[in-house]
Coordinates of C-alpha atoms and ligand atoms in Angstrom, one line a residue:
Chain A
M8 CA 164.3 96.5 66.6
E9 CA 162.8 94.1 69.0
K10 CA 163.5 90.6 68.0
L11 CA 160.4 88.6 67.1
S12 CA 160.2 85.2 68.7
E13 CA 157.6 82.6 69.3
M14 CA 156.9 84.3 72.6
N15 CA 156.4 87.9 71.7
L16 CA 155.0 87.4 68.2
T17 CA 151.3 87.6 69.2
E18 CA 151.9 90.9 70.9
S19 CA 153.7 92.2 67.9
V20 CA 150.8 91.3 65.6
L21 CA 148.2 92.8 68.0
S22 CA 150.2 96.0 68.3
Q23 CA 150.0 96.6 64.6
I24 CA 146.2 96.9 64.8
K25 CA 145.3 100.6 64.8
T26 CA 141.6 100.9 64.0
S27 CA 139.5 103.5 65.7
D28 CA 136.5 101.2 65.7
P29 CA 136.5 99.5 69.1
R30 CA 134.2 96.7 67.9
K31 CA 136.5 95.8 65.1
E32 CA 139.5 96.0 67.4
K33 CA 137.9 93.6 69.8
I34 CA 137.0 91.1 67.1
F35 CA 140.3 91.2 65.3
K36 CA 142.4 91.0 68.5
S37 CA 140.4 88.1 69.9
F38 CA 140.5 86.3 66.6
I39 CA 144.3 86.6 66.4
K40 CA 144.8 85.5 70.0
H41 CA 142.7 82.4 69.7
L42 CA 144.2 81.5 66.4
H43 CA 147.7 81.8 67.7
D44 CA 146.7 79.8 70.8
F45 CA 145.4 77.1 68.6
V46 CA 148.6 77.0 66.6
R47 CA 150.7 76.9 69.8
D48 CA 148.5 74.2 71.2
V49 CA 148.7 71.8 68.2
E50 CA 152.2 72.9 66.8
P51 CA 151.3 72.1 63.2
T52 CA 154.0 70.9 60.9
Q53 CA 154.4 73.1 57.8
E54 CA 152.8 70.3 55.8
E55 CA 149.8 70.2 58.2
W56 CA 149.5 74.0 57.9
A57 CA 149.7 73.8 54.1
Q58 CA 146.8 71.3 54.3
A59 CA 144.7 73.7 56.4
I60 CA 145.3 76.4 53.8
S61 CA 144.3 74.1 51.0
F62 CA 141.2 73.1 52.8
L63 CA 140.1 76.7 53.4
T64 CA 140.9 77.5 49.7
A65 CA 138.9 74.6 48.4
T66 CA 136.0 75.4 50.7
G67 CA 135.8 78.9 49.2
Q68 CA 136.3 77.7 45.6
I69 CA 133.5 75.2 45.7
S70 CA 131.1 78.0 46.9
D71 CA 128.8 79.9 44.7
D72 CA 125.3 81.4 44.8
K73 CA 123.8 78.0 45.3
R74 CA 126.4 76.2 47.3
K75 CA 127.5 77.8 50.5
E76 CA 130.3 75.6 51.8
F77 CA 131.5 78.0 54.6
I78 CA 128.0 78.1 56.0
L79 CA 128.1 74.3 56.1
L80 CA 131.5 74.4 57.8
S81 CA 130.2 76.8 60.4
D82 CA 127.1 74.6 60.9
I83 CA 129.0 71.3 61.4
L84 CA 131.4 72.9 63.8
G85 CA 128.5 74.0 66.0
V86 CA 129.4 77.7 65.5
S87 CA 126.2 78.6 63.7
I88 CA 124.0 77.3 66.5
L89 CA 126.3 78.9 69.1
V90 CA 126.0 82.3 67.4
D91 CA 122.2 81.7 67.3
A92 CA 122.1 80.9 71.0
I93 CA 124.2 84.0 71.9
N94 CA 121.7 86.1 70.0
H95 CA 118.6 84.6 71.5
R96 CA 119.1 84.4 75.2
A97 CA 116.4 84.4 77.8
Q98 CA 113.3 84.1 75.7
E99 CA 111.3 81.4 77.5
E100 CA 108.0 82.7 76.3
V101 CA 108.7 82.8 72.5
T102 CA 109.4 80.1 70.0
E103 CA 113.1 79.0 70.0
S104 CA 115.2 79.8 67.0
T105 CA 117.7 77.6 65.2
V106 CA 120.2 77.7 62.3
Q107 CA 119.2 79.1 58.9
G108 CA 121.4 76.6 57.0
P109 CA 122.7 77.0 53.4
F110 CA 119.5 76.4 51.5
W111 CA 117.5 79.6 52.0
R112 CA 117.1 81.7 48.8
D113 CA 115.8 85.2 48.5
D114 CA 113.2 84.7 45.7
A115 CA 110.6 82.2 47.0
D116 CA 107.2 82.7 45.5
V117 CA 104.3 84.3 47.4
M118 CA 101.4 81.7 47.5
E119 CA 97.8 81.7 48.7
L120 CA 97.0 79.9 52.0
G121 CA 96.3 76.3 51.2
A122 CA 98.6 76.1 48.2
N123 CA 100.7 73.0 47.5
I124 CA 104.4 73.9 47.6
A125 CA 105.5 70.6 46.2
Q126 CA 105.4 70.8 42.4
G127 CA 105.2 67.9 40.0
D128 CA 107.5 65.0 40.7
A129 CA 108.4 66.2 44.1
F130 CA 104.8 65.8 45.2
D131 CA 104.3 62.4 43.5
K132 CA 107.4 60.9 45.1
G133 CA 106.6 62.2 48.6
E134 CA 104.1 61.5 51.4
P135 CA 101.3 64.1 51.3
T136 CA 101.2 66.4 54.3
V137 CA 99.2 69.4 55.4
V138 CA 101.0 71.8 57.7
S139 CA 99.1 74.4 59.7
G140 CA 99.4 76.7 62.7
K141 CA 99.2 80.2 63.9
V142 CA 101.5 83.1 64.5
L143 CA 101.0 84.6 67.9
D144 CA 102.4 87.4 70.1
P145 CA 103.7 86.5 73.6
D146 CA 100.3 87.1 75.1
G147 CA 98.8 84.5 72.7
K148 CA 97.1 87.1 70.5
P149 CA 97.1 86.2 66.8
I150 CA 99.3 88.3 64.4
A151 CA 97.4 88.9 61.2
G152 CA 99.4 89.4 58.0
A153 CA 102.6 87.9 59.4
I154 CA 104.9 86.6 56.7
V155 CA 105.6 82.8 57.0
E156 CA 108.4 81.6 54.7
T157 CA 109.1 77.9 54.5
W158 CA 111.6 75.7 52.7
Q159 CA 112.4 72.0 52.8
S160 CA 114.0 69.1 51.0
D161 CA 112.3 66.7 48.6
A162 CA 111.7 62.9 49.2
D163 CA 115.3 62.2 48.1
G164 CA 116.7 64.7 50.6
F165 CA 117.6 67.4 48.2
Y166 CA 116.7 71.1 48.1
D167 CA 115.8 72.8 44.8
L168 CA 119.1 74.6 45.0
Q169 CA 120.9 71.3 44.8
H170 CA 119.3 70.3 41.5
E171 CA 120.8 71.6 38.3
D172 CA 117.6 71.3 36.3
V173 CA 114.9 72.1 38.9
D174 CA 113.4 75.5 39.4
K175 CA 112.1 76.8 42.6
N176 CA 110.3 74.1 44.5
L177 CA 109.3 73.1 48.0
R178 CA 109.5 76.7 49.3
A179 CA 107.0 79.5 49.5
V180 CA 106.0 82.7 51.3
F181 CA 102.5 82.9 53.0
K182 CA 100.7 85.6 54.8
T183 CA 98.7 84.7 57.9
A184 CA 94.9 85.2 57.9
D185 CA 93.1 87.6 60.3
D186 CA 93.1 84.9 63.0
G187 CA 96.9 84.6 62.7
S188 CA 96.6 81.2 61.0
F189 CA 98.4 79.7 58.0
W190 CA 98.2 76.4 56.2
Y191 CA 99.7 74.7 53.2
K192 CA 100.1 71.4 51.5
T193 CA 103.4 69.7 50.9
I194 CA 105.2 66.4 51.4
K195 CA 106.6 65.0 54.6
P196 CA 110.3 66.1 55.0
C197 CA 112.9 63.3 55.3
A198 CA 116.3 63.0 57.0
Y199 CA 119.1 64.0 54.6
P200 CA 122.9 64.2 54.4
I201 CA 124.3 67.7 54.1
P202 CA 126.2 68.0 50.8
D203 CA 129.2 65.9 51.5
D204 CA 130.9 65.6 48.2
G205 CA 133.1 68.7 49.0
P206 CA 135.8 69.8 51.5
V207 CA 133.3 69.8 54.4
G208 CA 132.1 66.3 53.7
K209 CA 135.7 65.1 53.7
F210 CA 136.3 67.0 56.9
L211 CA 133.3 65.2 58.5
R212 CA 134.6 61.8 57.4
D213 CA 138.1 62.7 58.8
M214 CA 136.3 63.5 62.1
G215 CA 134.5 60.1 62.0
R216 CA 131.2 61.9 61.9
H217 CA 128.1 61.2 59.8
P218 CA 126.6 63.9 57.6
M219 CA 122.9 63.4 58.5
R220 CA 120.3 65.9 59.6
P221 CA 116.9 64.7 61.1
A222 CA 113.9 65.5 58.9
H223 CA 112.7 69.1 59.3
L224 CA 110.9 72.1 57.8
H225 CA 112.6 75.5 57.7
F226 CA 110.7 78.6 58.7
M227 CA 111.5 82.3 58.6
I228 CA 108.6 84.4 60.1
K229 CA 108.4 88.1 60.0
A230 CA 105.8 90.6 61.4
K231 CA 105.9 94.3 61.9
G232 CA 106.9 95.2 65.5
F233 CA 108.3 91.7 66.1
R234 CA 111.8 90.1 65.9
T235 CA 112.2 87.9 62.8
L236 CA 112.2 84.2 63.8
V237 CA 114.4 81.7 61.9
T238 CA 113.7 78.2 63.0
H239 CA 112.9 74.6 62.1
L240 CA 110.1 72.1 62.9
F241 CA 111.6 68.6 63.4
L242 CA 109.7 65.4 62.8
E243 CA 109.0 63.5 66.0
G244 CA 110.7 60.0 66.1
D245 CA 113.4 60.7 63.6
E246 CA 116.5 58.6 64.2
Y247 CA 118.9 61.5 63.9
L248 CA 117.3 63.8 66.4
E249 CA 120.1 63.1 68.9
S250 CA 123.0 63.4 66.5
D251 CA 122.0 66.2 64.1
T252 CA 125.3 67.0 62.3
V253 CA 124.7 70.7 62.7
F254 CA 123.5 70.5 66.4
A255 CA 120.3 72.4 65.6
V256 CA 117.6 70.3 67.4
K257 CA 115.7 71.8 70.3
D258 CA 113.0 69.8 72.1
S259 CA 110.4 72.5 71.8
L260 CA 110.7 72.3 68.0
I261 CA 109.9 68.6 67.7
V262 CA 106.4 68.0 66.4
P263 CA 104.3 64.9 65.6
F264 CA 103.4 64.4 61.9
S265 CA 100.3 62.3 62.5
A266 CA 99.1 59.9 59.9
S267 CA 95.5 60.1 58.9
N268 CA 93.3 57.7 56.9
D269 CA 90.3 60.0 56.7
E270 CA 89.1 59.5 53.1
N271 CA 86.8 62.5 53.1
E272 CA 89.5 64.9 54.4
A273 CA 92.0 63.4 51.9
A274 CA 89.6 63.9 49.0
S275 CA 88.9 67.5 50.0
L276 CA 92.7 68.1 50.0
G277 CA 93.2 66.3 46.7
F278 CA 95.3 63.7 48.6
E279 CA 95.2 59.9 48.8
V280 CA 95.4 58.1 52.2
P281 CA 97.4 57.9 54.3
F282 CA 98.4 61.5 54.6
Y283 CA 100.1 63.4 57.4
K284 CA 99.2 66.4 59.5
A285 CA 101.5 68.7 61.5
N286 CA 100.4 71.7 63.5
Y287 CA 102.5 74.3 65.4
D288 CA 101.9 77.8 66.7
F289 CA 104.8 80.2 66.5
V290 CA 105.2 82.9 69.1
L291 CA 107.2 85.9 68.0
K292 CA 109.2 88.2 70.3
K293 CA 108.1 91.9 70.5
E294 CA 110.7 94.3 69.3
K295 CA 111.7 97.0 71.8
Chain B
M188 CA 118.1 63.7 74.9
E189 CA 120.4 66.1 76.6
K190 CA 119.3 69.7 75.9
L191 CA 121.9 71.6 74.0
S192 CA 122.7 75.0 75.4
E193 CA 125.4 77.7 75.1
M194 CA 127.2 75.9 78.0
N195 CA 127.3 72.3 76.9
L196 CA 127.4 72.8 73.1
T197 CA 131.2 72.6 72.8
E198 CA 131.3 69.3 74.7
S199 CA 128.5 68.0 72.4
V200 CA 130.4 68.9 69.3
L201 CA 133.7 67.4 70.7
S202 CA 131.9 64.2 71.7
Q203 CA 130.9 63.6 68.0
I204 CA 134.5 63.3 67.0
K205 CA 135.3 59.6 66.6
T206 CA 138.5 59.3 64.6
S207 CA 141.1 56.6 65.5
D208 CA 143.9 59.0 64.4
P209 CA 145.1 60.7 67.6
R210 CA 146.8 63.5 65.7
K211 CA 143.7 64.4 63.8
E212 CA 141.7 64.2 67.0
K213 CA 144.0 66.6 68.8
I214 CA 143.9 69.1 65.9
F215 CA 140.2 69.0 65.4
K216 CA 139.3 69.2 69.1
S217 CA 141.7 72.1 69.7
F218 CA 140.4 73.9 66.7
I219 CA 136.8 73.6 67.8
K220 CA 137.6 74.7 71.3
H221 CA 139.5 77.8 70.3
L222 CA 136.9 78.7 67.7
H223 CA 134.1 78.4 70.2
D224 CA 136.1 80.4 72.7
F225 CA 136.6 83.1 70.2
V226 CA 132.9 83.2 69.4
R227 CA 132.0 83.3 73.1
D228 CA 134.5 86.1 73.7
V229 CA 133.3 88.4 71.0
E230 CA 129.6 87.3 70.9
P231 CA 129.2 88.1 67.2
T232 CA 125.8 89.3 65.9
Q233 CA 124.4 87.1 63.2
E234 CA 125.2 89.9 60.7
E235 CA 128.8 89.9 61.9
W236 CA 129.0 86.2 61.6
A237 CA 127.6 86.3 58.1
Q238 CA 130.3 88.9 57.2
A239 CA 132.9 86.5 58.5
I240 CA 131.5 83.7 56.3
S241 CA 131.5 86.1 53.3
F242 CA 135.1 87.1 53.9
L243 CA 136.3 83.5 54.0
T244 CA 134.3 82.6 50.9
A245 CA 135.7 85.6 49.0
T246 CA 139.2 84.7 50.1
G247 CA 138.8 81.2 48.6
Q248 CA 137.1 82.4 45.5
I249 CA 139.8 84.9 44.5
S250 CA 142.4 82.2 44.9
D251 CA 143.9 80.2 42.0
D252 CA 147.2 78.7 40.8
K253 CA 148.7 82.2 40.8
R254 CA 147.0 83.9 43.6
K255 CA 147.1 82.3 47.0
E256 CA 144.9 84.5 49.2
F257 CA 144.7 82.2 52.2
I258 CA 148.5 82.1 52.4
L259 CA 148.4 85.9 52.4
L260 CA 145.9 85.8 55.2
S261 CA 148.0 83.3 57.2
D262 CA 151.0 85.6 56.6
I263 CA 149.5 88.9 57.7
L264 CA 148.0 87.3 60.8
G265 CA 151.5 86.2 61.9
V266 CA 150.5 82.5 61.7
S267 CA 152.9 81.6 58.9
I268 CA 155.9 82.9 60.8
L269 CA 154.6 81.3 64.0
V270 CA 154.4 77.9 62.3
D271 CA 157.8 78.5 60.9
A272 CA 159.2 79.3 64.4
I273 CA 157.6 76.2 65.9
N274 CA 159.2 74.1 63.3
H275 CA 162.7 75.6 63.6
R276 CA 163.5 75.8 67.3
A277 CA 167.0 75.8 68.8
Q278 CA 169.1 76.1 65.7
E279 CA 171.6 78.8 66.7
E280 CA 174.3 77.5 64.4
V281 CA 172.3 77.4 61.2
T282 CA 170.7 80.1 59.0
E283 CA 167.3 81.3 60.2
S284 CA 164.3 80.4 58.2
T285 CA 161.3 82.6 57.4
V286 CA 158.0 82.5 55.5
Q287 CA 157.7 81.1 52.0
G288 CA 155.0 83.5 51.0
P289 CA 152.5 83.1 48.1
F290 CA 154.9 83.7 45.1
W291 CA 156.9 80.6 44.9
R292 CA 156.2 78.5 41.8
D293 CA 157.3 74.9 41.0
D294 CA 158.8 75.5 37.5
A295 CA 161.7 77.9 37.9
D296 CA 164.4 77.4 35.2
V297 CA 167.7 75.9 36.1
M298 CA 170.5 78.4 35.2
E299 CA 174.3 78.4 35.1
L300 CA 176.1 80.2 37.8
G301 CA 176.6 83.9 36.9
A302 CA 173.4 84.0 34.8
N303 CA 171.2 87.1 34.9
I304 CA 167.8 86.2 36.3
A305 CA 166.2 89.6 35.3
Q306 CA 165.0 89.3 31.8
G307 CA 164.3 92.2 29.4
D308 CA 162.5 95.2 30.8
A309 CA 162.8 93.9 34.3
F310 CA 166.5 94.3 34.1
D311 CA 166.5 97.7 32.3
K312 CA 164.1 99.2 34.9
G313 CA 166.0 97.9 37.9
E314 CA 169.4 98.7 39.6
P315 CA 171.9 96.0 38.5
T316 CA 173.0 93.8 41.3
V317 CA 175.3 90.8 41.8
V318 CA 174.4 88.3 44.5
S319 CA 176.9 85.8 45.8
G320 CA 177.6 83.5 48.6
K321 CA 178.2 79.9 49.8
V322 CA 176.2 77.1 51.1
L323 CA 177.9 75.5 54.1
D324 CA 177.4 72.8 56.7
P325 CA 177.3 73.7 60.4
D326 CA 181.1 73.1 60.6
G327 CA 181.7 75.7 57.9
K328 CA 182.5 73.1 55.2
P329 CA 181.2 73.9 51.7
I330 CA 178.4 71.9 50.3
A331 CA 179.0 71.3 46.6
G332 CA 176.0 70.7 44.3
A333 CA 173.5 72.3 46.7
I334 CA 170.3 73.6 45.0
V335 CA 169.9 77.3 45.4
E336 CA 166.4 78.5 44.3
T337 CA 165.7 82.3 44.4
W338 CA 162.7 84.5 43.5
Q339 CA 162.1 88.2 43.9
S340 CA 159.9 91.1 42.7
D341 CA 160.7 93.5 39.9
A342 CA 161.4 97.2 40.2
D343 CA 157.7 97.9 40.4
G344 CA 157.2 95.5 43.3
F345 CA 155.5 92.7 41.3
Y346 CA 156.4 89.0 40.9
D347 CA 156.1 87.4 37.6
L348 CA 153.0 85.5 38.9
Q349 CA 151.3 88.9 39.3
H350 CA 151.6 89.9 35.6
E351 CA 149.1 88.5 33.2
D352 CA 151.5 88.8 30.2
V353 CA 154.9 88.0 31.7
D354 CA 156.4 84.6 31.6
K355 CA 158.8 83.3 34.2
N356 CA 161.2 86.0 35.4
L357 CA 163.3 87.0 38.3
R358 CA 163.5 83.5 39.6
A359 CA 166.0 80.6 38.9
V360 CA 167.5 77.5 40.3
F361 CA 171.3 77.2 40.7
K362 CA 173.7 74.5 41.7
T363 CA 176.7 75.4 44.0
A364 CA 180.2 74.9 42.7
D365 CA 182.7 72.6 44.3
D366 CA 183.6 75.2 46.9
G367 CA 179.9 75.6 47.8
S368 CA 179.7 79.0 46.1
F369 CA 177.0 80.4 43.9
W370 CA 176.5 83.8 42.2
Y371 CA 174.1 85.4 39.8
K372 CA 173.1 88.8 38.3
T373 CA 169.8 90.4 39.0
I374 CA 168.3 93.8 40.1
K375 CA 168.0 95.2 43.6
P376 CA 164.8 94.1 45.2
C377 CA 162.4 96.8 46.4
A378 CA 159.8 97.1 49.1
Y379 CA 156.3 96.2 47.9
P380 CA 152.8 95.9 49.1
I381 CA 151.3 92.4 49.2
P382 CA 148.4 92.1 46.8
D383 CA 145.9 94.3 48.5
D384 CA 143.0 94.5 46.0
G385 CA 141.3 91.5 47.5
P386 CA 139.7 90.4 50.8
V387 CA 143.0 90.3 52.6
G388 CA 143.8 93.9 51.5
K389 CA 140.5 95.1 52.8
F390 CA 141.1 93.2 56.0
L391 CA 144.4 95.0 56.5
R392 CA 142.8 98.4 55.9
D393 CA 140.0 97.4 58.4
M394 CA 142.8 96.7 60.9
G395 CA 144.4 100.1 60.2
R396 CA 147.6 98.3 58.9
H397 CA 149.8 99.0 55.9
P398 CA 150.4 96.2 53.3
M399 CA 154.1 96.8 52.9
R400 CA 157.0 94.3 53.0
P401 CA 160.6 95.4 53.2
A402 CA 162.8 94.7 50.1
H403 CA 164.0 91.1 50.1
L404 CA 165.2 88.1 48.0
H405 CA 163.5 84.7 48.6
F406 CA 165.6 81.5 48.9
M407 CA 164.9 77.9 49.1
I408 CA 168.1 75.8 49.5
K409 CA 168.3 72.0 49.3
A410 CA 171.1 69.6 49.7
K411 CA 171.2 65.9 50.3
G412 CA 171.5 65.0 54.0
F413 CA 170.4 68.5 55.0
R414 CA 167.1 70.1 56.0
T415 CA 165.6 72.3 53.3
L416 CA 166.0 76.0 54.2
V417 CA 163.3 78.5 53.2
T418 CA 164.3 82.0 53.9
H419 CA 164.8 85.6 52.8
L420 CA 167.6 88.1 52.6
F421 CA 166.5 91.6 53.6
L422 CA 168.0 94.8 52.3
E423 CA 169.7 96.7 55.1
G424 CA 168.2 100.2 55.7
D425 CA 164.8 99.4 54.3
E426 CA 162.1 101.6 56.0
Y427 CA 159.7 98.6 56.5
L428 CA 162.1 96.3 58.3
E429 CA 160.4 97.1 61.6
S430 CA 156.8 96.8 60.4
D431 CA 156.9 94.0 57.8
T432 CA 153.2 93.2 57.3
V433 CA 153.9 89.5 57.5
F434 CA 156.3 89.7 60.5
A435 CA 159.1 87.8 58.6
V436 CA 162.2 89.9 59.4
K437 CA 165.0 88.4 61.4
D438 CA 168.1 90.5 62.2
S439 CA 170.4 87.7 61.0
L440 CA 168.9 87.9 57.6
I441 CA 169.5 91.6 57.0
V442 CA 172.4 92.2 54.6
P443 CA 174.0 95.3 53.0
F444 CA 173.6 95.8 49.3
S445 CA 176.8 97.9 48.8
A446 CA 177.0 100.3 45.9
S447 CA 180.0 100.0 43.6
N448 CA 181.4 102.5 41.0
D449 CA 184.1 100.2 39.8
E450 CA 184.0 100.7 36.0
N451 CA 186.1 97.7 35.2
E452 CA 184.1 95.3 37.4
A453 CA 180.9 96.7 35.9
A454 CA 182.2 96.2 32.4
S455 CA 183.1 92.6 33.1
L456 CA 179.5 92.0 34.4
G457 CA 177.9 93.9 31.5
F458 CA 176.6 96.4 34.0
E459 CA 176.7 100.2 34.2
V460 CA 177.7 102.0 37.3
P461 CA 176.6 102.2 40.0
F462 CA 175.8 98.6 40.7
Y463 CA 175.2 96.7 43.9
K464 CA 176.7 93.7 45.6
A465 CA 175.2 91.5 48.2
N466 CA 177.0 88.5 49.8
Y467 CA 175.7 85.9 52.2
D468 CA 176.7 82.4 53.3
F469 CA 173.8 80.0 54.1
V470 CA 174.4 77.3 56.7
L471 CA 172.2 74.3 56.4
K472 CA 171.1 72.0 59.3
K473 CA 172.1 68.4 59.1
E474 CA 169.2 65.9 58.8
K475 CA 169.2 63.2 61.5
Ligands
CU735 CU1 141.5 80.1 72.2
FE736 FE1 117.5 71.8 55.9
FE737 FE1 158.4 88.4 48.6

């Protein structure tokens, strides 16, 4: 028997891998190598390693259908945006993607163009806003019938998923009109902390980092023959644009939310003044 | 604002770390670097990364006081034994350590020397065995009053923690006699699969690896003025000694379990023939 040692251990572990799937083999071997290199680099005490195990266990245990703590962890370590970047190289002509985050849910309601996605209290407490735009192909041609899904936080910085007592709110699915356009009413998004009362929040504090994200709207846009686009629109001027705790900001996704005092337009929208307007045209990538 | 890209992202994440604790800084930065390098190396699709997140979440969710799935994960990836090796360098003159594993519990009963740690059924279904030895200092002098804690699986390969209905069994805490000796009755340990009905078991199968561990007894030995020793004794001749799924075998920890047909000795122990005898002297490291 070859004697296992600090030196040959990694090779021994790798040599046990006997899958016939080359992709799995590559992933597993690379993971083990980098993990062992990390351990060799920091030389954790057994107490430190036990703390790491406890952290990972707690991160899984706090997770459920509504709370996705390992997505948060991936987000704050910059891994989600790195995976996103790797999967969206060389697409100058189309809208940039960014992280999906932990607050998407699969049952948003389909609404008519022009609907108000902020129900009840959420609308009353927010600043009324109208969001509009088009979905286009890379040649600038409108895509009719594209599916525009959006979700956002309320004026207190919480998503519906974070409230025990609130049903679906501040999210909807729209279909673009024949000219590729969409529009809806909502409230202005605000900067918010990611949920920081769990293991990931403690980890952020241990790193000396803040938990804030700049104000944004989430979008997932689908159309037949095009690659699905998962992205955000960020509010111009937000103080956290340069230190987003999940590293998701891209210049091309920052848009002005312009204040309007037009009483007639406000009345026609059922708003009071001032209200806000944001407009953005999304360009989808053709599928090969 | 500097534009984040695949290239400068890692630096951006690292530059957010602002802890005044140099040890934390070293650990966090090294972890992020190796994690990003892993992601850059394998270039996961977003679906693959979502699978990784699901795996980690499930590994935490199946964990509880009795089931410690992240310890298993650390064990099968060879990380537990690597951390152990890093923390026990250059100790030729003392007994080698190995992994603690997920089946230790903090409430084992204190028993008198010579007690039988296999209660009820567990004894009847196993092969009777007497384990003996001494606890010594590096000069070979006996350590009186050393605490010898042992735990092991039953004849079906399960620990008490793995049975819903079984209370503490096959574990105990002894105190060495004035001559440093200890002895107790039990059953012969058998090779067993680590719990493989959860995420880690699936991961092992994905890697094309078996879940087996060679037969062993666990020990944790403590004495005032000495470093606590966490180790195993492995059964000589076991078929899994060379492919232990947690990489914990060390030659110096393999001992013969010799069969005896001595009717008189068996009668004095309350055993039937054949029974087994194992003997090992543990040498502890002096604390500085
Ligand atoms: Cu690495
Ligand atoms: Fe968000
Ligand atoms: Fe064991």
